[in-house]
Amino acid sequence: GEEVAQTPKHLVRGEGQKAKLYCAPIKGHSYVFWYQQVLKNEFKFLISFQNENVFDETGMPKERFSAKCLPNSPCSLEIQATKLEDSAVYFCASSQFSGSSYNEQFFGPGTRLTVL
Amino acid sequence: GQQVMQIPQYQHVQEGEDFTTYCNSSTTLSNIQWYKQRPGGHPVFLIQLVKSGEVKKQKRLTFQFGEAKKNSSLHITATQTTDVGTYFCAGMDTGRRALTFGSGTRLQVQP
């Protein structure tokens, strides 16, 4: 498709519960990124993939967060044992790089996670 | 790690007035991108600057990349109500693909 799709739109979890978010990148885009936007509007990079391989996971709190991008499946971001501070909007973005040219990132509509 | 500061945090202007937001990185960037996010929406790409000293224009918007590739600015001439939103700069380090976002400047335009 021509747009990045994210599901669900909203997700409510009790503290300690698991949350799983999905992202379908634009067809033909080889890079996928996950960002977390907290209430103050600040974006935090979590993880990126080049096709199905992890490219950069320096932003991921690995003890509770995991992510996958498997062939022929939507990418996923999973949070085990959610905490109150995980409440945020999670954006997925995809991009295509050609040669040495870094292209724009196309963002999905986001998933708003509320942890109660 | 890389940090990107953006000022001001918020600006309220009368329709027709000009607006500028400034971005400063703690490290030299390979490129800088600008995004606009409407309230409740997602970031939408505006432009990418790659070369030192680069200036690009899109209608009423003018984007600049500093000579040292550590700072950038976005200037909007004669704002309109459709310009309302939060403008983010986002820098990219050499070798990485992820963006480091500035804190954003929220623009409010009074008709």
Tab-separated table of C-alpha atoms in Angstrom:
chain	number	residue	atom	x	y	z
A	1	GLY	CA	0.000	0.000	0.000
A	2	GLU	CA	0.920	3.652	-0.252
A	3	GLU	CA	0.424	4.404	3.429
A	4	VAL	CA	1.895	3.002	6.592
A	5	ALA	CA	-0.841	1.185	8.480
A	6	GLN	CA	-0.860	0.752	12.245
A	7	THR	CA	-3.207	-1.231	14.459
A	8	PRO	CA	-4.839	-0.847	16.826
A	9	LYS	CA	-5.580	2.879	16.991
A	10	HIS	CA	-6.007	2.790	20.749
A	11	LEU	CA	-4.911	0.235	23.323
A	12	VAL	CA	-5.662	0.268	27.042
A	13	ARG	CA	-3.788	-2.030	29.396
A	14	GLY	CA	-3.559	-2.455	33.121
A	15	GLU	CA	-0.108	-2.111	34.608
A	16	GLY	CA	1.755	-5.384	34.222
A	17	GLN	CA	-0.225	-6.549	31.214
A	18	LYS	CA	1.217	-7.224	27.776
A	19	ALA	CA	0.700	-4.897	24.811
A	20	LYS	CA	1.276	-5.729	21.150
A	21	LEU	CA	1.268	-3.160	18.362
A	22	TYR	CA	1.343	-3.811	14.625
A	23	CYS	CA	2.691	-1.945	11.611
A	24	ALA	CA	2.443	-2.596	7.887
A	25	PRO	CA	5.083	-0.501	6.103
A	26	ILE	CA	4.731	0.830	2.575
A	27	LYS	CA	5.419	-1.912	0.011
A	28	GLY	CA	8.907	-1.682	-1.333
A	29	HIS	CA	10.291	0.207	1.659
A	30	SER	CA	13.182	-1.667	3.178
A	31	TYR	CA	13.511	0.255	6.465
A	32	VAL	CA	11.057	0.297	9.344
A	33	PHE	CA	11.355	2.460	12.449
A	34	TRP	CA	9.496	2.590	15.744
A	35	TYR	CA	9.277	5.855	17.695
A	36	GLN	CA	7.600	6.655	20.986
A	37	GLN	CA	5.999	10.083	21.442
A	38	VAL	CA	5.220	10.986	25.016
A	39	LEU	CA	2.803	13.644	26.240
A	40	LYS	CA	5.340	16.471	26.019
A	41	ASN	CA	5.552	15.811	22.269
A	42	GLU	CA	9.050	14.411	22.547
A	43	PHE	CA	9.962	11.621	20.177
A	44	LYS	CA	12.167	8.764	21.263
A	45	PHE	CA	13.641	6.349	18.745
A	46	LEU	CA	13.196	2.725	19.764
A	47	ILE	CA	14.363	0.376	17.015
A	48	SER	CA	14.859	0.107	13.266
A	49	PHE	CA	14.832	-2.776	10.820
A	50	GLN	CA	16.376	-3.298	7.422
A	51	ASN	CA	13.970	-5.790	5.902
A	52	GLU	CA	13.599	-8.466	8.602
A	53	ASN	CA	16.907	-7.726	10.303
A	54	VAL	CA	17.384	-5.457	13.287
A	55	PHE	CA	19.417	-2.474	12.088
A	56	ASP	CA	19.625	-0.341	15.208
A	57	GLU	CA	18.138	-1.156	18.605
A	58	THR	CA	19.978	1.394	20.704
A	59	GLY	CA	16.738	3.004	21.888
A	60	MET	CA	14.997	-0.139	23.077
A	61	PRO	CA	14.580	-0.920	26.786
A	62	LYS	CA	15.274	-4.582	26.078
A	63	GLU	CA	14.123	-5.990	29.378
A	64	ARG	CA	10.477	-5.388	28.457
A	65	PHE	CA	10.350	-4.344	24.807
A	66	SER	CA	10.804	-6.579	21.786
A	67	ALA	CA	10.111	-6.119	18.087
A	68	LYS	CA	10.009	-8.196	14.930
A	69	CYS	CA	9.635	-7.675	11.184
A	70	LEU	CA	9.074	-11.084	9.600
A	71	PRO	CA	8.571	-11.661	5.865
A	72	ASN	CA	4.934	-11.487	4.693
A	73	SER	CA	3.713	-10.361	8.111
A	74	PRO	CA	3.110	-6.973	9.715
A	75	CYS	CA	5.949	-5.748	11.912
A	76	SER	CA	5.200	-5.856	15.629
A	77	LEU	CA	6.294	-4.119	18.807
A	78	GLU	CA	5.562	-5.945	22.046
A	79	ILE	CA	5.763	-4.627	25.585
A	80	GLN	CA	5.795	-7.231	28.329
A	81	ALA	CA	4.589	-6.121	31.749
A	82	THR	CA	3.593	-2.572	30.820
A	83	LYS	CA	4.358	0.304	33.187
A	84	LEU	CA	2.567	3.627	33.612
A	85	GLU	CA	5.436	5.448	31.867
A	86	ASP	CA	4.874	3.371	28.719
A	87	SER	CA	1.725	5.433	28.074
A	88	ALA	CA	2.469	7.221	24.802
A	89	VAL	CA	1.710	7.252	21.095
A	90	TYR	CA	3.833	4.721	19.228
A	91	PHE	CA	4.592	5.618	15.637
A	92	CYS	CA	5.890	3.309	12.988
A	93	ALA	CA	7.625	4.800	9.954
A	94	SER	CA	9.031	3.296	6.804
A	95	SER	CA	11.597	4.536	4.356
A	96	GLN	CA	13.512	3.646	1.273
A	97	PHE	CA	17.186	4.374	0.838
A	98	SER	CA	18.875	4.414	-2.516
A	99	GLY	CA	22.635	4.598	-2.746
A	100	SER	CA	23.845	7.294	-0.397
A	101	SER	CA	20.549	9.145	-0.432
A	102	TYR	CA	18.599	9.212	2.810
A	103	ASN	CA	14.924	9.592	2.032
A	104	GLU	CA	11.979	10.829	3.968
A	105	GLN	CA	10.283	8.678	6.535
A	106	PHE	CA	6.584	8.005	6.077
A	107	PHE	CA	4.779	7.793	9.391
A	108	GLY	CA	1.737	5.745	10.241
A	109	PRO	CA	-1.202	7.204	12.192
A	110	GLY	CA	0.169	5.843	15.464
A	111	THR	CA	-1.161	3.635	18.255
A	112	ARG	CA	-2.107	5.406	21.487
A	113	LEU	CA	-1.241	3.160	24.419
A	114	THR	CA	-2.749	4.000	27.788
A	115	VAL	CA	-1.504	2.060	30.805
A	116	LEU	CA	-3.763	2.314	33.850
B	1	GLY	CA	24.429	10.714	22.416
B	2	GLN	CA	23.198	13.170	19.871
B	3	GLN	CA	20.865	15.887	21.109
B	4	VAL	CA	18.772	18.261	19.027
B	5	MET	CA	17.437	21.418	20.663
B	6	GLN	CA	14.649	23.450	19.133
B	7	ILE	CA	13.341	26.911	20.011
B	8	PRO	CA	10.925	28.413	20.694
B	9	GLN	CA	8.658	25.798	22.292
B	10	TYR	CA	5.554	27.721	21.360
B	11	GLN	CA	4.666	30.726	19.231
B	12	HIS	CA	1.354	32.481	18.812
B	13	VAL	CA	1.124	34.856	15.824
B	14	GLN	CA	-1.523	36.877	14.043
B	15	GLU	CA	-2.406	35.670	10.581
B	16	GLY	CA	-0.092	37.367	8.113
B	17	GLU	CA	2.853	37.620	10.512
B	18	ASP	CA	6.075	35.708	9.935
B	19	PHE	CA	7.288	32.742	12.002
B	20	THR	CA	10.715	31.187	12.536
B	21	THR	CA	11.834	28.109	14.432
B	22	TYR	CA	15.462	27.227	15.120
B	23	CYS	CA	17.164	23.904	15.555
B	24	ASN	CA	20.619	23.150	16.984
B	25	SER	CA	22.405	19.805	17.146
B	26	SER	CA	25.148	18.770	19.568
B	27	THR	CA	26.887	16.892	16.731
B	28	THR	CA	27.446	17.373	13.011
B	29	LEU	CA	24.576	15.928	11.006
B	30	SER	CA	24.606	14.057	7.708
B	31	ASN	CA	21.258	15.614	6.928
B	32	ILE	CA	18.339	17.323	8.607
B	33	GLN	CA	14.662	16.827	7.893
B	34	TRP	CA	11.645	18.901	8.852
B	35	TYR	CA	8.240	17.490	9.708
B	36	LYS	CA	4.877	19.005	10.530
B	37	GLN	CA	2.450	17.384	12.929
B	38	ARG	CA	-1.113	18.605	13.228
B	39	PRO	CA	-2.893	18.140	16.577
B	40	GLY	CA	-3.839	14.471	16.901
B	41	GLY	CA	-1.984	13.611	13.711
B	42	HIS	CA	1.265	12.053	12.650
B	43	PRO	CA	4.479	13.703	11.428
B	44	VAL	CA	4.399	14.613	7.760
B	45	PHE	CA	7.636	15.166	5.892
B	46	LEU	CA	8.275	18.705	4.638
B	47	ILE	CA	11.850	18.752	3.373
B	48	GLN	CA	15.361	17.357	3.677
B	49	LEU	CA	18.578	19.384	3.686
B	50	VAL	CA	21.873	17.669	2.996
B	51	LYS	CA	24.525	20.193	1.947
B	52	SER	CA	26.340	22.684	4.128
B	53	GLY	CA	24.746	26.135	3.781
B	54	GLU	CA	21.819	24.753	1.784
B	55	VAL	CA	18.679	26.900	1.414
B	56	LYS	CA	15.439	25.487	0.051
B	57	LYS	CA	12.079	27.185	-0.505
B	58	GLN	CA	8.591	25.760	-0.702
B	59	LYS	CA	6.128	28.563	-1.435
B	60	ARG	CA	6.014	30.551	1.846
B	61	LEU	CA	8.436	28.214	3.674
B	62	THR	CA	12.218	28.742	3.653
B	63	PHE	CA	14.563	26.160	5.122
B	64	GLN	CA	18.252	26.652	5.886
B	65	PHE	CA	21.054	24.304	6.899
B	66	GLY	CA	24.030	25.868	8.654
B	67	GLU	CA	27.551	25.897	7.269
B	68	ALA	CA	28.768	23.562	10.004
B	69	LYS	CA	25.762	21.242	9.476
B	70	LYS	CA	24.800	21.573	13.138
B	71	ASN	CA	21.932	24.045	12.946
B	72	SER	CA	18.896	24.703	10.820
B	73	SER	CA	15.906	27.006	10.614
B	74	LEU	CA	12.432	27.095	9.146
B	75	HIS	CA	10.871	30.448	8.287
B	76	ILE	CA	7.242	30.890	7.269
B	77	THR	CA	6.313	34.169	5.575
B	78	ALA	CA	2.811	35.568	6.048
B	79	THR	CA	1.376	32.742	8.152
B	80	GLN	CA	-2.073	31.341	7.431
B	81	THR	CA	-4.420	29.398	9.721
B	82	THR	CA	-3.548	26.253	7.784
B	83	ASP	CA	0.029	26.560	9.109
B	84	VAL	CA	-1.143	25.629	12.615
B	85	GLY	CA	0.668	22.616	14.022
B	86	THR	CA	3.927	21.549	15.586
B	87	TYR	CA	7.068	21.780	13.492
B	88	PHE	CA	9.861	19.344	14.236
B	89	CYS	CA	13.388	19.273	12.968
B	90	ALA	CA	14.963	15.821	12.910
B	91	GLY	CA	18.639	15.169	12.464
B	92	MET	CA	20.341	12.100	11.120
B	93	ASP	CA	23.802	10.985	12.233
B	94	THR	CA	26.211	9.570	9.691
B	95	GLY	CA	25.859	5.792	9.553
B	96	ARG	CA	22.504	5.717	11.262
B	97	ARG	CA	19.102	5.748	9.697
B	98	ALA	CA	17.037	6.812	12.700
B	99	LEU	CA	16.029	10.405	13.252
B	100	THR	CA	16.767	12.376	16.405
B	101	PHE	CA	13.863	14.757	16.760
B	102	GLY	CA	13.992	18.231	18.212
B	103	SER	CA	11.431	19.068	20.878
B	104	GLY	CA	9.212	20.834	18.342
B	105	THR	CA	7.758	24.332	18.033
B	106	ARG	CA	4.003	24.594	18.343
B	107	LEU	CA	2.593	27.307	16.089
B	108	GLN	CA	-0.771	28.875	16.760
B	109	VAL	CA	-2.153	31.342	14.201
B	110	GLN	CA	-4.837	33.817	15.205
B	111	PRO	CA	-7.200	34.677	12.296
